[in-house]
PDB file of C-alpha atoms in Angstrom:
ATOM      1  CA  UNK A   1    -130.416  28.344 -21.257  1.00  0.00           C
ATOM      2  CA  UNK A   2    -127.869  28.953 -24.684  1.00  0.00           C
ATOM      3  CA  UNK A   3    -125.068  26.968 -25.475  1.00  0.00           C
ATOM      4  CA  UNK A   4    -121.786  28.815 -24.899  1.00  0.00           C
ATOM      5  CA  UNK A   5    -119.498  28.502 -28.179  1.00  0.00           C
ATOM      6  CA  UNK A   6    -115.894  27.409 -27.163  1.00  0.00           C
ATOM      7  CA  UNK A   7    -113.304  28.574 -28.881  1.00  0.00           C
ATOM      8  CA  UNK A   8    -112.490  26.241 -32.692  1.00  0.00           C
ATOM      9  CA  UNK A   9    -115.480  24.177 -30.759  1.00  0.00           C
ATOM     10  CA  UNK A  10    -113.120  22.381 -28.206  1.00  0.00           C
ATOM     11  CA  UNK A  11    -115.164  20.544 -25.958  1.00  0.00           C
ATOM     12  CA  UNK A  12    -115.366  21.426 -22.534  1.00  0.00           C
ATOM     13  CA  UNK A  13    -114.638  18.991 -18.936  1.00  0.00           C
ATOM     14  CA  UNK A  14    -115.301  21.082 -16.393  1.00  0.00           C
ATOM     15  CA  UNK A  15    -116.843  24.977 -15.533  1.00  0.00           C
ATOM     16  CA  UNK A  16    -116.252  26.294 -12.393  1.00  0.00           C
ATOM     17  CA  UNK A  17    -116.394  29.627 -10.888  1.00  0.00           C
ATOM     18  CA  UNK A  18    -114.241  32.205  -9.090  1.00  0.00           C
ATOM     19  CA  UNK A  19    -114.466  36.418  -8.510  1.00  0.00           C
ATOM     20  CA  UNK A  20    -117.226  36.163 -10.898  1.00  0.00           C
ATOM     21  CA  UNK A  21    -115.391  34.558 -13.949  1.00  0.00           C
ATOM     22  CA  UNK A  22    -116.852  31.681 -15.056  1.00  0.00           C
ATOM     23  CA  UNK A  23    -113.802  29.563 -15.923  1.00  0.00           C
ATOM     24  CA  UNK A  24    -113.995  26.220 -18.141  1.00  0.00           C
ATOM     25  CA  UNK A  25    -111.189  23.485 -18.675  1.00  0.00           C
ATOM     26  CA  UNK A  26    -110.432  22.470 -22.034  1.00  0.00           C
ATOM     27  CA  UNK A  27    -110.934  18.261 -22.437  1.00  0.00           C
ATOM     28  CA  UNK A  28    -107.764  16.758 -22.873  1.00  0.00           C
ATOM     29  CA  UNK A  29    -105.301  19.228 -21.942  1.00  0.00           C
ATOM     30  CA  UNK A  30    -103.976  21.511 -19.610  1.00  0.00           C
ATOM     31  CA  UNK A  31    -105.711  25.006 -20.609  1.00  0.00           C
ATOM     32  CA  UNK A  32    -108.420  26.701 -19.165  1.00  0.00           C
ATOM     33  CA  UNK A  33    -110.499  29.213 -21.081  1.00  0.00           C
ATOM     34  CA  UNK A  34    -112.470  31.861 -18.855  1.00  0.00           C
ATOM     35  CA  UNK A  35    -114.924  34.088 -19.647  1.00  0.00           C
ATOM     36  CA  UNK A  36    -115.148  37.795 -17.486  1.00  0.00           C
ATOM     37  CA  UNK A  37    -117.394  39.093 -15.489  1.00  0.00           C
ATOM     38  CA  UNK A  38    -120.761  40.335 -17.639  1.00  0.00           C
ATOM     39  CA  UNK A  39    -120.118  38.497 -20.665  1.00  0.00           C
ATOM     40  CA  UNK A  40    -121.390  35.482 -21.857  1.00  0.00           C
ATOM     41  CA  UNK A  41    -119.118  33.987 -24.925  1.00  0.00           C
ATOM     42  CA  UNK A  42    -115.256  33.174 -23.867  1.00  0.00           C
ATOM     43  CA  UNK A  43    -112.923  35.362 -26.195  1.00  0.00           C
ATOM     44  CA  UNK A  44    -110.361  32.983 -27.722  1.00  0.00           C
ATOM     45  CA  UNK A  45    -107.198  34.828 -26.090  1.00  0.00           C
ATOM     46  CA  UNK A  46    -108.799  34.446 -22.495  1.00  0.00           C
ATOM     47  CA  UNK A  47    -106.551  31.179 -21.681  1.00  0.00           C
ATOM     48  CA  UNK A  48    -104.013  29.926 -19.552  1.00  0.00           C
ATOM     49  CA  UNK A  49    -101.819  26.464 -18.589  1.00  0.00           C
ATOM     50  CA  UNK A  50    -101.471  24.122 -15.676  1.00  0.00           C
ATOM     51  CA  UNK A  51     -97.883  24.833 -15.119  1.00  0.00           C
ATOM     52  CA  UNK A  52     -96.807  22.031 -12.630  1.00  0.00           C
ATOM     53  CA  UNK A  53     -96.509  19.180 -14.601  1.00  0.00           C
ATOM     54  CA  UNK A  54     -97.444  18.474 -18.350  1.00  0.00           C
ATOM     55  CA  UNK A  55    -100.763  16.162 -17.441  1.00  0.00           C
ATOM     56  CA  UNK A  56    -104.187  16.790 -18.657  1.00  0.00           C
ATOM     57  CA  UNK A  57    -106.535  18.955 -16.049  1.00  0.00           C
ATOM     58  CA  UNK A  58    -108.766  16.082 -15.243  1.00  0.00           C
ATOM     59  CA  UNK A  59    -111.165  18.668 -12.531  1.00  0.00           C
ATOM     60  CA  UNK A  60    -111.422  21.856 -11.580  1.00  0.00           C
ATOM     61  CA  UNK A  61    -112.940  23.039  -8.311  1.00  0.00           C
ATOM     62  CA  UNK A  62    -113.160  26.719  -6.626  1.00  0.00           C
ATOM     63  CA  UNK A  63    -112.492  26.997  -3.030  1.00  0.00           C
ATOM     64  CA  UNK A  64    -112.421  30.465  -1.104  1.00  0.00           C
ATOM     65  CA  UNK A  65    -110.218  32.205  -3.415  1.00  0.00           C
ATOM     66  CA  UNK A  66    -108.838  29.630  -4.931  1.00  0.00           C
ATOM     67  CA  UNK A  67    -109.407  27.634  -8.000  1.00  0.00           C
ATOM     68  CA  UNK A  68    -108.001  24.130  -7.995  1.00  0.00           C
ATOM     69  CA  UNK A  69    -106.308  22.493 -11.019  1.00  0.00           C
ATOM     70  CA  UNK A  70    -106.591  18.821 -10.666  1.00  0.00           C
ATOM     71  CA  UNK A  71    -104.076  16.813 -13.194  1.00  0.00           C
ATOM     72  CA  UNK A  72    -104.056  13.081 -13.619  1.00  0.00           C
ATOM     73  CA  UNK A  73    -100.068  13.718 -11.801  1.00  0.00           C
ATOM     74  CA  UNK A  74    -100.111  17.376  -9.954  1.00  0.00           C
ATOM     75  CA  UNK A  75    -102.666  19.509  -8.005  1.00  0.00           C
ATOM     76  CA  UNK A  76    -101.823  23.255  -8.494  1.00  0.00           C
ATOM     77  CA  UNK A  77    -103.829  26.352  -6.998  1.00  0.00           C
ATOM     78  CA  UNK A  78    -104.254  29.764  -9.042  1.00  0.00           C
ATOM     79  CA  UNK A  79    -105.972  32.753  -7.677  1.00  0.00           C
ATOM     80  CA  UNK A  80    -107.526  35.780  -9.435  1.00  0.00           C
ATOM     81  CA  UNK A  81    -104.921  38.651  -9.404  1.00  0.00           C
ATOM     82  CA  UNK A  82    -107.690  41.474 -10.005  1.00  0.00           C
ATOM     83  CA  UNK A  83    -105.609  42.390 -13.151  1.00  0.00           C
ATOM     84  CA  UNK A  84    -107.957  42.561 -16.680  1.00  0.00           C
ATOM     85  CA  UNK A  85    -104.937  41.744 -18.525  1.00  0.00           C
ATOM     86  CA  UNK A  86    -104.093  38.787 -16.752  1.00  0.00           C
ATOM     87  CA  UNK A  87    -106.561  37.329 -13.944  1.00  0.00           C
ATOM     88  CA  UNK A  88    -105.336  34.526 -13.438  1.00  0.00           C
ATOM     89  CA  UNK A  89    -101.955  33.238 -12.108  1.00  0.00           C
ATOM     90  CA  UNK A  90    -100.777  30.385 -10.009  1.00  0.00           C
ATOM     91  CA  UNK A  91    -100.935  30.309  -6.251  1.00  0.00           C
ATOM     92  CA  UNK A  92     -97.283  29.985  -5.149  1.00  0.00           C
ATOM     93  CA  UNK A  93     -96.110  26.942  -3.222  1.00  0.00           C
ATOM     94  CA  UNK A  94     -99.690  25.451  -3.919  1.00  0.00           C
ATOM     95  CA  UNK A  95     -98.530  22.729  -6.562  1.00  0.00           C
ATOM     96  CA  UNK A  96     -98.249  19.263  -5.840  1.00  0.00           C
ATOM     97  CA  UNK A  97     -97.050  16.260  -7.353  1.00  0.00           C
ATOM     98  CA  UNK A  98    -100.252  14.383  -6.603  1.00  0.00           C
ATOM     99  CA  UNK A  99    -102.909  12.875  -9.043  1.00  0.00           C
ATOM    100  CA  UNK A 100    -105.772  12.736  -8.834  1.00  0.00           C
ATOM    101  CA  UNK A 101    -108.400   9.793  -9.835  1.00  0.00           C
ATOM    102  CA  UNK A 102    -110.811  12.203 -11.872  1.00  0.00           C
ATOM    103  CA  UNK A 103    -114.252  12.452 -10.865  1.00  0.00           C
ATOM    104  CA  UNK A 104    -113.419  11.978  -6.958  1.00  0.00           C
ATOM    105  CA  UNK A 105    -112.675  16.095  -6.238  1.00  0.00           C
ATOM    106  CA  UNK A 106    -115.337  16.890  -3.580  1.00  0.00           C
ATOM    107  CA  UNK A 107    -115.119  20.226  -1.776  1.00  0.00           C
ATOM    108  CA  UNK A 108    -116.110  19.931   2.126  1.00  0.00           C
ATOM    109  CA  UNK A 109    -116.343  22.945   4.033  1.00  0.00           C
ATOM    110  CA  UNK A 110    -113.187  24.858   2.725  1.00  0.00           C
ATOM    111  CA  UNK A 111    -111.402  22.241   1.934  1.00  0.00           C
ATOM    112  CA  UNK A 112    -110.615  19.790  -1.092  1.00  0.00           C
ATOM    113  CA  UNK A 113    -110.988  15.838  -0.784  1.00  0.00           C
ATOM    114  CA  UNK A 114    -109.874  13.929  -3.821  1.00  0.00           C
ATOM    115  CA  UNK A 115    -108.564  10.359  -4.436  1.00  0.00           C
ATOM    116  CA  UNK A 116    -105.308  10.084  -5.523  1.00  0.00           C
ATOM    117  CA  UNK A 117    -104.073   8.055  -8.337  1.00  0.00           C
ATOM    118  CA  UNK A 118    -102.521   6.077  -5.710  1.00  0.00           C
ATOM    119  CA  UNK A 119    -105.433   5.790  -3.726  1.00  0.00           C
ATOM    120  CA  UNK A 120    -105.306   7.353  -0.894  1.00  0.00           C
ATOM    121  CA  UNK A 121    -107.591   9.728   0.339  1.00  0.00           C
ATOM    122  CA  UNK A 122    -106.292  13.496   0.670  1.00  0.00           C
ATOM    123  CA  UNK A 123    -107.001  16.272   1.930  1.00  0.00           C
ATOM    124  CA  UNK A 124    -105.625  19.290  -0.235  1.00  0.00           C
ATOM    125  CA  UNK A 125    -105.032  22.879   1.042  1.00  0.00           C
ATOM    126  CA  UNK A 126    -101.971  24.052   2.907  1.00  0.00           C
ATOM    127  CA  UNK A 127    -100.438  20.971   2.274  1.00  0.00           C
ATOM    128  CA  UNK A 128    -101.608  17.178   1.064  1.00  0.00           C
ATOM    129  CA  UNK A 129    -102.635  15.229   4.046  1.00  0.00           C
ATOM    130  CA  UNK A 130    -103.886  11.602   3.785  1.00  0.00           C
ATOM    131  CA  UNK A 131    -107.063  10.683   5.592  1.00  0.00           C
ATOM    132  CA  UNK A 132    -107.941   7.323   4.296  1.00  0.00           C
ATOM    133  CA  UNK A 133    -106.614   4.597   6.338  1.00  0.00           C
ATOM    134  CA  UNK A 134    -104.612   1.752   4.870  1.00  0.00           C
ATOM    135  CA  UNK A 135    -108.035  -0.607   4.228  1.00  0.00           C
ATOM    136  CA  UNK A 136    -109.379   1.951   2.699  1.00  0.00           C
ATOM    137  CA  UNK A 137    -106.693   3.151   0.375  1.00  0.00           C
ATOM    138  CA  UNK A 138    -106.461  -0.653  -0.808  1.00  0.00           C
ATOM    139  CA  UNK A 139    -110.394  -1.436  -1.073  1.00  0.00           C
ATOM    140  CA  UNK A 140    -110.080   2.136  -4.019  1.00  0.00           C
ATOM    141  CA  UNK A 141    -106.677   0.759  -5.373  1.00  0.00           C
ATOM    142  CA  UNK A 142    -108.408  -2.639  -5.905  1.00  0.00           C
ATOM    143  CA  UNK A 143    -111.006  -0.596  -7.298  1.00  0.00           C
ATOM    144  CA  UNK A 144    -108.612   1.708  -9.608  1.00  0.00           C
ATOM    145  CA  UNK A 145    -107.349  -1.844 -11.184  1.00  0.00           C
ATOM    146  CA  UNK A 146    -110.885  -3.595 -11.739  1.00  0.00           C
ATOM    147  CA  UNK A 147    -111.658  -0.043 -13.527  1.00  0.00           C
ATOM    148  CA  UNK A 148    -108.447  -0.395 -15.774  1.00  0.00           C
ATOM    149  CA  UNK A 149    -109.151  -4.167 -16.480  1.00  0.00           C
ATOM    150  CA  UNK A 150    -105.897  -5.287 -14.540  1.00  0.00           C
TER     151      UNK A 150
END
């Protein structure tokens, strides 16, 4: 294994992969660098922006075509457009004003489970379903505030 140099050494949250790019979240903000097909060093200009709400991208998780965008207040899909000038856009009518409590994404099947920063279990994909029941939901909220020191 090498180390991939990031771009002016910004550290990296999260890689992921989707239509063989290799695509890594910035920590801290809401760009994504990704590096194409064959190559192994991300070129600087190779970036784009979480668009639905301006939170930091706290995971990012590829599902079918679809790579997921997971902000600490919106959820946005983007897709690879099979353009070399721009391969990336987002998904439209795939952003949502949920959260989501980072390190919770899971992806089951072809679908995306996260815990959202109110709790509740979802299920993100055509829409944002809860799943958790009420008990639950409050056992990860009482959870959420022990974590913050509330």
């Amino acid at each position: 294994l090498a180390p991939v140099l990031t771009p002016d050494g910004v550290p990296i949250l999260v890689v992921t992969a989707l239509s063989s790019y290799v695509i890594a979240v910035k920590s801290d903000s809401q760009r994504f660098y990704w590096i194409d097909p064959g190559e192994v060093t991300i070129d600087p200009l190779n970036f784009a922006s979480a668009e639905a709400e301006p939170d930091n991208i706290v995971d990012a998780i590829a599902v079918g075509d679809h790579v997921w965008l997971l902000g600490q207040s919106a959820t946005e899909a983007w897709y690879a457009t099979g353009d070399l000038a721009a391969p990336f856009a987002p998904a439209q009518g795939r952003a949502y004003a949920r959260g989501v409590w980072p390190g919770t994404t899971v992806k089951v099947k072809d679908s995306v489970l996260l815990v959202g920063q109110d709790g509740i279990v979802y299920d993100v994909g055509a829409g944002v379903k809860p799943i958790s029941n009420n008990a639950i939901a409050e056992r990860i909220r009482a959870q959420i505030r022990f974590e913050r020191g509330l």
